[in-house]
Coordinates of C-alpha atoms in Angstrom, one line a residue:
M1 CA 82.8 92.7 169.7
T2 CA 86.2 91.2 168.9
T3 CA 88.8 92.8 166.7
E4 CA 88.4 90.0 164.2
T5 CA 84.6 90.5 164.1
Q6 CA 85.1 94.3 163.6
A7 CA 87.5 93.7 160.7
Q8 CA 85.0 91.5 159.0
T9 CA 82.4 94.2 159.1
L10 CA 84.6 96.9 157.6
S11 CA 85.6 97.8 154.0
D12 CA 88.6 99.9 153.1
G13 CA 89.3 102.0 150.0
V14 CA 90.8 99.1 148.1
D15 CA 87.7 96.9 148.7
L16 CA 85.4 99.7 147.6
L17 CA 87.4 100.5 144.4
I18 CA 87.5 96.8 143.4
D19 CA 83.8 96.3 144.2
A20 CA 82.8 99.5 142.3
L21 CA 84.6 98.3 139.1
K22 CA 83.2 94.8 139.3
L23 CA 79.7 96.2 139.9
N24 CA 80.0 98.0 136.6
G25 CA 81.2 94.9 134.7
I26 CA 84.9 95.8 134.6
T27 CA 87.0 92.6 135.1
N28 CA 90.3 93.4 133.4
L29 CA 92.9 95.8 134.7
Y30 CA 96.1 97.0 133.1
G31 CA 98.9 98.6 135.0
L32 CA 102.2 98.4 136.9
P33 CA 102.4 97.8 140.6
G34 CA 104.3 100.1 143.0
I35 CA 103.6 102.6 145.8
P36 CA 100.8 103.1 146.6
I37 CA 98.9 100.6 144.5
T38 CA 100.8 97.4 144.9
D39 CA 98.3 95.9 147.4
L40 CA 95.4 97.1 145.1
T41 CA 96.8 95.0 142.3
R42 CA 97.2 91.9 144.5
R43 CA 93.7 92.2 146.0
A44 CA 92.1 92.8 142.6
Q45 CA 93.6 89.6 141.4
A46 CA 92.5 87.8 144.6
A47 CA 88.9 89.1 144.0
G48 CA 88.8 87.4 140.5
M49 CA 89.8 90.4 138.4
R50 CA 92.4 89.8 135.7
M51 CA 95.4 92.1 136.5
I52 CA 97.8 92.4 133.5
S53 CA 101.0 93.9 134.8
F54 CA 103.3 95.6 132.3
R55 CA 106.9 96.8 132.3
H56 CA 106.1 100.4 131.5
E57 CA 103.0 102.5 132.3
Q58 CA 102.6 104.0 128.8
N59 CA 102.2 100.5 127.4
A60 CA 99.6 99.6 130.1
G61 CA 97.8 102.8 129.3
N62 CA 97.7 102.0 125.6
A63 CA 96.4 98.5 126.4
A64 CA 93.6 100.0 128.5
A65 CA 92.7 102.5 125.7
I66 CA 92.4 99.9 123.0
A67 CA 90.4 97.6 125.3
G68 CA 87.9 100.5 125.6
F69 CA 87.7 100.7 121.8
M70 CA 87.1 97.0 121.5
T71 CA 84.5 96.6 124.3
Q72 CA 82.8 100.0 124.6
K73 CA 83.6 99.9 128.3
P74 CA 86.3 102.1 129.7
G75 CA 89.7 100.3 129.9
I76 CA 91.3 100.8 133.3
C77 CA 95.0 101.6 133.7
L78 CA 96.5 101.6 137.2
T79 CA 99.7 103.6 137.9
V80 CA 101.8 104.7 140.8
S81 CA 102.2 108.4 141.6
A82 CA 104.2 111.1 139.8
P83 CA 106.6 109.4 137.3
G84 CA 104.3 106.5 136.8
F85 CA 101.3 108.8 136.3
L86 CA 103.3 110.9 133.8
N87 CA 104.2 107.7 131.9
G88 CA 100.5 106.9 131.6
L89 CA 99.6 110.4 130.6
T90 CA 100.7 110.0 127.0
A91 CA 98.4 107.1 126.6
L92 CA 95.6 109.0 128.3
A93 CA 96.0 112.0 125.9
N94 CA 96.2 109.6 122.9
A95 CA 93.0 107.9 124.1
T96 CA 91.2 111.2 124.3
T97 CA 92.4 112.3 120.8
N98 CA 91.3 108.9 119.3
C99 CA 88.0 108.8 121.3
F100 CA 88.9 105.6 123.1
P101 CA 87.1 105.3 126.5
M102 CA 89.8 104.8 129.2
I103 CA 90.3 105.7 132.8
L104 CA 93.7 106.3 134.2
V105 CA 93.7 105.6 138.0
S106 CA 96.7 106.8 139.8
G107 CA 97.8 106.9 143.4
S108 CA 99.0 110.3 144.6
S109 CA 100.5 112.2 147.5
E110 CA 98.2 113.7 150.1
R111 CA 96.5 117.0 149.2
E112 CA 97.7 118.9 152.2
V113 CA 101.4 118.1 151.5
V114 CA 101.1 118.8 147.7
D115 CA 99.3 122.1 148.3
L116 CA 102.0 123.3 150.7
Q117 CA 104.8 121.8 148.5
Q118 CA 106.4 120.1 151.4
G119 CA 108.4 117.7 149.4
D120 CA 106.5 114.4 149.8
Y121 CA 107.6 111.2 148.1
E122 CA 106.8 111.6 144.4
E123 CA 104.8 114.8 145.2
M124 CA 102.9 116.2 142.2
D125 CA 99.6 118.0 141.6
Q126 CA 98.5 115.2 139.2
L127 CA 94.9 116.4 138.8
A128 CA 96.0 119.8 137.5
I129 CA 98.4 118.2 135.0
A130 CA 95.9 115.7 133.7
R131 CA 92.9 118.0 133.3
P132 CA 93.9 119.6 130.0
L133 CA 94.7 116.3 128.4
C134 CA 91.5 114.4 129.0
K135 CA 87.7 114.6 128.9
A136 CA 87.3 114.9 132.7
A137 CA 89.4 114.6 135.8
F138 CA 88.3 113.7 139.3
R139 CA 89.9 113.3 142.8
V140 CA 88.5 111.2 145.6
L141 CA 89.4 112.3 149.1
H142 CA 87.1 110.0 151.2
A143 CA 86.5 106.3 150.9
E144 CA 82.7 106.8 150.9
D145 CA 83.0 108.8 147.7
I146 CA 84.8 106.1 145.7
G147 CA 81.6 104.8 144.3
V148 CA 80.6 108.2 143.0
G149 CA 84.1 108.8 141.6
V150 CA 84.1 105.6 139.7
A151 CA 80.6 106.2 138.4
R152 CA 81.4 109.7 137.2
A153 CA 84.6 108.5 135.5
I154 CA 82.7 105.7 133.7
R155 CA 80.0 108.0 132.5
A156 CA 82.4 110.6 131.3
A157 CA 84.6 108.1 129.5
V158 CA 81.8 106.5 127.4
S159 CA 79.1 109.1 127.0
G160 CA 79.0 111.4 124.0
R161 CA 82.3 111.4 122.2
P162 CA 84.3 108.8 124.2
G163 CA 87.7 109.6 125.6
G164 CA 90.2 109.5 128.5
V165 CA 89.3 110.3 132.1
Y166 CA 91.7 110.7 135.0
L167 CA 90.8 109.5 138.5
D168 CA 93.1 110.6 141.3
L169 CA 93.3 108.5 144.5
P170 CA 95.6 109.9 147.3
A171 CA 97.3 107.1 149.2
K172 CA 95.4 107.6 152.4
V173 CA 92.1 106.9 150.7
F174 CA 93.1 103.2 150.2
A175 CA 93.6 102.8 153.9
Q176 CA 90.4 104.5 155.0
S177 CA 87.7 102.1 156.2
M178 CA 84.0 102.2 156.8
D179 CA 81.1 99.9 157.7
A180 CA 81.0 97.2 155.0
E181 CA 77.2 97.5 154.5
A182 CA 77.4 101.3 154.3
G183 CA 80.3 100.9 151.8
R184 CA 78.2 98.6 149.7
K185 CA 75.4 101.1 149.6
S186 CA 77.8 103.8 148.6
L187 CA 78.6 102.1 145.3
I188 CA 76.8 103.0 142.1
K189 CA 75.9 100.7 139.2
V190 CA 75.9 103.1 136.2
V191 CA 72.6 102.9 134.3
D192 CA 72.8 103.6 130.6
P193 CA 76.2 105.3 130.7
A194 CA 76.2 106.1 126.9
P195 CA 72.5 106.9 126.2
R196 CA 71.4 107.0 122.6
Q197 CA 71.3 110.4 121.0
I198 CA 68.6 110.5 118.4
P199 CA 69.2 112.9 115.4
A200 CA 66.8 115.7 114.7
P201 CA 64.3 114.7 112.0
D202 CA 64.9 117.8 110.0
A203 CA 68.7 117.1 110.0
V204 CA 68.0 113.6 108.6
Q205 CA 65.8 114.9 105.9
R206 CA 68.3 117.6 104.9
A207 CA 71.0 114.9 104.6
L208 CA 68.7 112.6 102.6
K209 CA 67.8 115.4 100.2
L210 CA 71.4 116.2 99.6
L211 CA 72.3 112.5 99.1
A212 CA 69.4 111.9 96.7
G213 CA 70.6 114.7 94.5
A214 CA 74.2 113.5 94.2
K215 CA 75.6 112.2 91.0
R216 CA 78.9 111.1 92.4
P217 CA 78.3 110.2 96.1
L218 CA 80.9 108.7 98.4
I219 CA 80.7 107.4 101.9
V220 CA 83.8 107.7 104.2
L221 CA 83.9 105.3 107.2
G222 CA 86.0 106.3 110.2
K223 CA 87.0 104.4 113.3
G224 CA 84.0 106.0 115.0
A225 CA 81.9 103.9 112.7
A226 CA 83.8 100.8 113.9
Y227 CA 83.5 101.8 117.5
A228 CA 79.7 102.2 117.3
Q229 CA 79.2 98.5 116.5
A230 CA 76.3 99.4 114.2
D231 CA 77.8 97.0 111.6
T232 CA 74.5 95.7 110.2
E233 CA 73.0 99.1 109.8
I234 CA 76.1 100.6 108.1
R235 CA 76.3 97.7 105.7
T236 CA 72.6 97.9 104.9
L237 CA 72.9 101.6 104.2
I238 CA 75.9 101.1 101.8
E239 CA 74.4 98.2 100.0
K240 CA 70.9 99.6 99.7
T241 CA 72.1 102.9 98.3
Q242 CA 74.9 101.3 96.2
I243 CA 77.1 104.2 97.1
P244 CA 80.9 103.5 96.9
Y245 CA 82.7 103.7 100.3
L246 CA 86.2 104.5 101.5
P247 CA 87.2 103.0 104.9
M248 CA 89.8 104.7 107.0
S249 CA 92.4 102.3 108.4
M250 CA 90.6 101.3 111.6
A251 CA 87.3 101.1 109.8
K252 CA 88.7 98.4 107.4
G253 CA 86.6 95.3 107.8
L254 CA 83.3 96.9 108.6
L255 CA 82.6 95.5 105.2
P256 CA 85.2 93.2 103.7
D257 CA 87.9 95.1 101.9
T258 CA 87.1 92.9 98.9
H259 CA 83.5 94.2 98.8
E260 CA 82.6 95.4 95.3
Q261 CA 81.6 98.8 96.5
S262 CA 84.9 99.5 98.3
A263 CA 86.7 102.4 96.6
A264 CA 89.9 102.0 98.6
A265 CA 91.9 101.0 95.5
A266 CA 90.7 104.2 93.8
R267 CA 91.1 106.6 96.7
S268 CA 93.1 109.3 94.9
F269 CA 90.3 109.3 92.2
V270 CA 87.2 109.3 94.3
L271 CA 88.1 112.0 96.9
P272 CA 88.5 114.9 94.4
E273 CA 85.8 113.6 92.0
A274 CA 82.9 113.0 94.5
D275 CA 80.2 115.7 94.6
V276 CA 78.6 114.7 97.9
V277 CA 80.6 113.0 100.7
M278 CA 79.0 111.4 103.7
L279 CA 81.3 111.1 106.7
I280 CA 80.3 108.3 109.1
G281 CA 82.4 108.5 112.3
A282 CA 85.2 110.1 110.3
R283 CA 86.8 113.5 110.9
L284 CA 88.2 115.9 108.3
N285 CA 91.6 116.1 110.0
W286 CA 95.1 115.6 108.5
L287 CA 94.3 112.0 107.6
L288 CA 91.8 113.3 105.1
S289 CA 93.9 116.4 104.2
H290 CA 91.4 118.6 106.2
G291 CA 88.8 118.2 103.4
K292 CA 90.8 120.5 101.1
G293 CA 93.9 120.8 99.0
K294 CA 94.8 118.8 95.9
T295 CA 93.6 115.6 97.5
W296 CA 90.1 117.0 97.2
G297 CA 90.5 118.8 93.9
G298 CA 91.6 122.1 95.3
K299 CA 94.1 124.2 93.4
D300 CA 96.4 124.5 96.3
A301 CA 96.9 123.3 99.9
K302 CA 94.3 125.6 101.3
A303 CA 91.7 125.4 98.6
W304 CA 88.5 123.5 99.1
G305 CA 87.4 121.4 96.2
G306 CA 83.7 122.4 96.5
Q307 CA 82.2 119.1 97.6
K308 CA 79.1 119.0 99.6
F309 CA 79.5 117.2 103.0
I310 CA 77.1 115.2 105.2
Q311 CA 78.7 114.5 108.5
I312 CA 77.4 112.0 111.0
D313 CA 79.0 112.6 114.4
I314 CA 78.2 112.5 118.1
S315 CA 79.6 116.0 118.6
P316 CA 78.1 119.1 116.9
Q317 CA 81.5 120.9 117.5
E318 CA 83.1 118.7 114.9
A319 CA 81.1 120.2 112.0
D320 CA 82.7 123.0 110.0
S321 CA 86.1 122.3 111.6
N322 CA 87.8 122.7 108.2
V323 CA 85.3 123.1 105.4
P324 CA 81.5 123.8 105.4
I325 CA 79.3 120.9 106.5
D326 CA 76.1 121.2 104.5
A327 CA 74.2 118.6 106.4
P328 CA 75.4 117.8 109.9
V329 CA 73.5 114.8 111.5
I330 CA 74.3 114.8 115.2
G331 CA 73.7 111.8 117.3
D332 CA 75.1 108.3 118.0
I333 CA 76.0 106.6 114.8
G334 CA 73.6 103.6 115.2
S335 CA 70.6 105.9 115.6
C336 CA 71.7 108.3 112.8
V337 CA 72.2 105.5 110.3
S338 CA 68.9 103.8 111.3
A339 CA 67.1 107.1 110.8
L340 CA 68.6 107.5 107.3
L341 CA 67.6 103.9 106.5
D342 CA 64.0 104.7 107.5
G343 CA 64.0 107.7 105.2
I344 CA 65.4 105.7 102.3
G345 CA 63.0 102.9 103.0
A346 CA 60.1 105.4 102.8
A347 CA 61.2 106.3 99.3
G348 CA 60.8 102.7 98.2
S349 CA 62.1 101.9 94.8
G350 CA 62.2 105.6 94.0
W351 CA 65.5 106.1 95.8
P352 CA 68.1 107.3 93.1
Q353 CA 71.1 105.2 92.4
P354 CA 74.6 106.7 91.8
S355 CA 75.5 107.6 88.2
A356 CA 76.5 104.6 86.1
D357 CA 79.4 106.7 84.8
W358 CA 80.6 107.3 88.3
L359 CA 80.5 103.6 89.2
G360 CA 82.1 102.6 86.0
A361 CA 84.9 105.1 86.4
I362 CA 85.6 103.8 89.9
S363 CA 85.5 100.2 88.7
E364 CA 87.9 100.9 85.9
R365 CA 90.5 102.6 88.2
K366 CA 90.1 99.9 90.8
S367 CA 90.8 97.2 88.3
K368 CA 93.9 99.0 87.0
N369 CA 95.3 99.7 90.4
V370 CA 94.6 96.2 91.7
A371 CA 96.3 94.7 88.7
K372 CA 99.3 96.9 89.2
M373 CA 99.5 96.0 92.9
A374 CA 99.2 92.3 92.0
E375 CA 102.2 92.6 89.6
T376 CA 104.2 94.2 92.4
L377 CA 103.3 91.6 95.0
A378 CA 104.2 88.8 92.7
K379 CA 107.8 89.8 92.6
N380 CA 110.2 88.0 94.9
P381 CA 113.3 90.1 95.4
T382 CA 116.3 89.2 97.6
P383 CA 116.4 90.4 100.3
M384 CA 112.7 90.9 100.9
N385 CA 111.1 94.2 100.6
F386 CA 107.9 95.5 102.2
H387 CA 105.7 94.3 99.3
S388 CA 107.0 90.7 99.2
A389 CA 106.8 90.3 103.0
L390 CA 103.3 91.8 103.2
N391 CA 102.1 89.6 100.4
V392 CA 102.6 86.8 102.9
M393 CA 100.8 88.6 105.6
R394 CA 97.9 89.4 103.2
D395 CA 97.4 85.7 102.6
I396 CA 97.6 84.8 106.3
I397 CA 95.0 87.4 107.4
K398 CA 92.7 86.2 104.6
A399 CA 93.0 82.6 105.9
N400 CA 92.6 83.8 109.5
P401 CA 90.0 86.6 109.4
E402 CA 89.2 86.4 113.1
A403 CA 92.8 87.2 114.0
M404 CA 93.5 90.7 115.4
L405 CA 96.0 92.8 113.4
V406 CA 98.1 95.4 115.2
N407 CA 100.1 97.7 113.0
E408 CA 102.6 100.6 113.5
G409 CA 105.6 102.1 111.9
A410 CA 106.1 104.5 109.0
N411 CA 106.5 102.4 105.9
A412 CA 105.4 99.2 107.8
L413 CA 102.2 101.1 108.6
D414 CA 101.5 102.6 105.2
F415 CA 102.2 99.5 103.1
T416 CA 100.3 97.2 105.4
R417 CA 97.2 99.5 105.3
S418 CA 97.1 99.4 101.5
I419 CA 98.1 95.7 101.0
V420 CA 96.6 93.6 103.7
D421 CA 92.8 93.3 103.4
M422 CA 90.5 93.0 106.4
Y423 CA 87.3 91.0 106.5
K424 CA 85.8 91.5 110.0
P425 CA 85.1 94.7 111.9
R426 CA 87.4 96.0 114.7
K427 CA 90.1 93.5 113.8
R428 CA 92.6 96.1 112.6
I429 CA 94.0 98.5 115.3
D430 CA 96.8 100.9 114.6
V431 CA 98.4 104.3 115.4
G432 CA 95.1 106.3 114.8
T433 CA 94.6 110.0 114.8
W434 CA 97.9 111.1 116.2
G435 CA 100.0 108.6 114.2
V436 CA 101.9 108.0 117.5
M437 CA 104.5 105.3 117.6
G438 CA 104.8 102.9 120.6
I439 CA 101.2 101.6 120.7
G440 CA 102.2 98.2 119.3
M441 CA 102.8 95.9 122.3
G442 CA 100.2 97.5 124.6
F443 CA 97.6 97.1 121.9
A444 CA 98.7 93.6 121.1
V445 CA 98.4 92.5 124.8
A446 CA 94.9 94.0 125.2
A447 CA 93.8 92.6 121.8
A448 CA 94.7 89.1 123.0
V449 CA 93.2 89.5 126.4
E450 CA 89.9 91.1 125.3
S451 CA 89.3 89.0 122.1
G452 CA 90.8 85.7 123.0
Q453 CA 91.9 85.5 119.4
P454 CA 95.4 85.2 117.9
V455 CA 97.1 88.6 117.4
I456 CA 99.5 89.4 114.6
A457 CA 101.5 92.6 115.2
I458 CA 103.2 94.0 112.1
E459 CA 105.9 96.4 113.4
G460 CA 108.6 98.6 111.9
D461 CA 111.9 98.1 113.7
S462 CA 111.8 101.7 114.9
A463 CA 108.2 101.5 116.2
F464 CA 108.9 98.2 117.9
G465 CA 111.7 99.8 120.0
F466 CA 109.2 102.0 121.8
S467 CA 107.5 99.1 123.6
G468 CA 109.6 96.0 122.8
M469 CA 110.3 95.0 126.4
E470 CA 106.6 94.1 126.7
V471 CA 107.4 90.8 124.9
E472 CA 108.2 89.7 128.4
T473 CA 104.6 90.5 129.4
I474 CA 103.4 88.6 126.4
C475 CA 105.4 85.6 127.5
R476 CA 104.5 85.9 131.2
Y477 CA 100.8 85.7 130.4
K478 CA 101.3 83.2 127.6
L479 CA 99.3 85.3 125.1
P480 CA 98.8 84.2 121.5
V481 CA 100.7 87.1 120.0
C482 CA 102.9 86.9 116.9
V483 CA 105.1 89.9 116.5
V484 CA 106.6 90.5 113.1
V485 CA 109.4 93.1 113.1
F486 CA 110.2 94.4 109.6
N487 CA 113.9 94.9 110.2
N488 CA 115.6 97.2 107.7
N489 CA 118.3 98.4 110.1
G490 CA 116.9 101.9 110.9
V491 CA 114.3 104.6 110.9
Y492 CA 112.7 104.6 107.4
K493 CA 115.8 102.7 106.1
G494 CA 119.3 101.7 107.2
T495 CA 121.5 103.4 104.6
D496 CA 122.0 106.9 106.0
V497 CA 125.5 108.0 106.8
N498 CA 127.0 110.5 109.2
P499 CA 127.5 113.7 107.1
S500 CA 130.5 114.7 109.2
G501 CA 132.4 111.5 108.5
G502 CA 132.7 111.0 112.2
P503 CA 132.6 107.6 114.0
D504 CA 129.0 107.7 115.1
V505 CA 126.3 106.2 112.8
A506 CA 123.6 108.5 111.4
P507 CA 120.8 109.3 113.8
T508 CA 118.4 107.1 111.8
V509 CA 120.6 104.0 111.7
F510 CA 120.4 101.1 114.1
V511 CA 122.8 98.2 114.8
K512 CA 123.2 96.3 111.6
G513 CA 121.8 92.8 111.5
A514 CA 120.0 93.1 114.9
R515 CA 118.3 89.9 116.1
Y516 CA 115.1 90.9 117.6
D517 CA 114.0 87.3 117.7
K518 CA 116.5 86.6 120.5
L519 CA 114.6 89.0 122.7
M520 CA 111.5 86.8 122.6
E521 CA 113.6 83.7 123.2
A522 CA 115.2 85.3 126.3
F523 CA 111.7 85.2 128.0
G524 CA 110.8 81.7 126.8
G525 CA 108.9 82.5 123.7
V526 CA 109.6 81.5 120.1
G527 CA 112.0 83.5 118.1
V528 CA 112.4 83.1 114.3
H529 CA 114.9 84.8 111.9
A530 CA 113.2 85.0 108.5
T531 CA 115.0 86.1 105.4
T532 CA 112.6 84.9 102.7
P533 CA 108.9 85.0 102.1
A534 CA 108.8 81.2 102.5
E535 CA 110.4 81.4 105.9
L536 CA 108.2 84.2 107.0
R537 CA 105.0 82.3 105.9
K538 CA 106.0 79.2 107.7
A539 CA 106.8 81.0 110.9
V540 CA 103.6 83.1 111.0
E541 CA 101.4 80.2 110.2
E542 CA 103.0 78.1 113.0
A543 CA 102.6 81.0 115.4
V544 CA 98.9 81.3 114.6
R545 CA 98.4 77.6 114.8
S546 CA 100.3 77.1 118.1
R547 CA 99.2 80.3 119.8
Q548 CA 102.6 80.5 121.3
P549 CA 104.3 83.9 122.0
T550 CA 106.4 84.4 118.9
L551 CA 108.6 87.1 117.4
I552 CA 109.8 86.9 113.8
N553 CA 112.7 89.0 112.8
A554 CA 111.8 89.6 109.2
V555 CA 114.9 90.9 107.4
I556 CA 113.9 93.6 104.9
D557 CA 116.1 95.3 102.3
E558 CA 117.7 98.2 104.1
T559 CA 117.3 100.4 101.1
A560 CA 113.5 99.8 101.1
G561 CA 111.2 102.5 102.5
T562 CA 110.9 106.3 102.1
E563 CA 111.5 108.9 104.8
S564 CA 108.3 109.5 106.9
G565 CA 106.4 107.0 104.7
R566 CA 103.5 108.7 103.0
I567 CA 103.7 111.9 105.0
T568 CA 107.0 113.2 103.7
S569 CA 105.3 116.5 103.1
L570 CA 104.9 116.9 106.9
N571 CA 108.7 116.4 107.5
P572 CA 110.2 119.9 106.7
K573 CA 113.8 120.0 105.5
S574 CA 116.1 122.6 106.8
A575 CA 117.2 125.3 104.3
K576 CA 120.9 124.8 105.1
K577 CA 122.4 121.8 103.4

């Protein structure tokens, strides 16, 4: 047998990894080439996979994570060893916290060198470092085990509560070869990686009994409800029961924000006044004041308001995390909501409706708050403030409901969340559970790649700085991304001064009059400097129409904004002034 014939009958570790991913329907990869994965990225592209190469691994990891949220398949991030792995680790931990299915695949040094600490190139025990920060971590030492490693990683990432998984591939695994037919047989197509988890009938009945007795019920939708893609069932439940609902930020659009049952405009009223609260894919973490405190009608920060809670969640460990959960319903959200609907349907016309006084009180406060917001949005100050700029964005999203909205910042996040309505599910993606900055450009790239729709990224100037270099990635792949940087010259605002009177600017102040639009122009995209709502509107509308990579430097009044946005209470002030 000739050497050429032998080569044709062998598969190496790179072949097996690519084939294992493709066998499981994974076609998009996010990462950054370098030792020892450069050849992997080239050959993946040659095999028909889409390899999106970034300028920093953290941004690639964020892209993979949000791809997982959008598709219910684990997003794949490829990194080099040690420093590259560490760069991707923040995104992996964030994915796990947010329940985004993601697999971080990193090359690494050989085990025998790492274990003896012999000083290899980028030597690091990556598996040990990753393990506490993700759902599961695996290492493959032999090419014939790549199929098992990929299968285990996929199943761990998407089953139960989704999250991040680490897959460690020492460099020599890529070069190992085996008979091609044996290699093919070693691969595994994962069957039913996220099996349905049916709720217990008695749990469903307990929840229905509590809900039926409520006078002032409320449904809270979390991003878990959006991830579940049980859109029809959730909408049917809400409309059939006529219960008001409150969407968390990434659940906006499950039903249109303009839906008559939305209580978003009366949030501060409904949370403390509701007597029974049903949580669907939402956790009672800091974003919901841990279910207690004055937000919920408690007398102080630790006091529970006395509400009864129904919690639909895939994880039984989530119940009772902060306050008692009276009716936990454990299972996948689609199955749980369907079971509730069956029970409500069995009651026929006898299912009780919420109190008319409750619905009337919510409607009254909504009308009052909506009118107050409309009055604020109608103003046209010079220079623009967050409200006048976001009034433009509100109109554009309404006219383009299929567009993806990426959002991060402090004030840029808070104001956008409350002003810009969403009309379709899974169209708004933002900083999530950790409130971490830097997700913007990674999320924007993946949103464009996975959806094929225009992406509008509304960024604070501080938040944009974490991942701004990825505008080159956006231009390189000609993605339909419009980045709007709200530029007020600093973190929160641009008016702080150095208290010592020294020559350095205050820590929160940036270069005055920075032209972020020139950064996009440098890579061949469209840059626009907008100082009025009219200029902003024209630029965003053209970007959505043309689908050209665009960055709009939207100049905002530098006095606009508050420190830490709406979480000022979490930003302690030192006692010494």
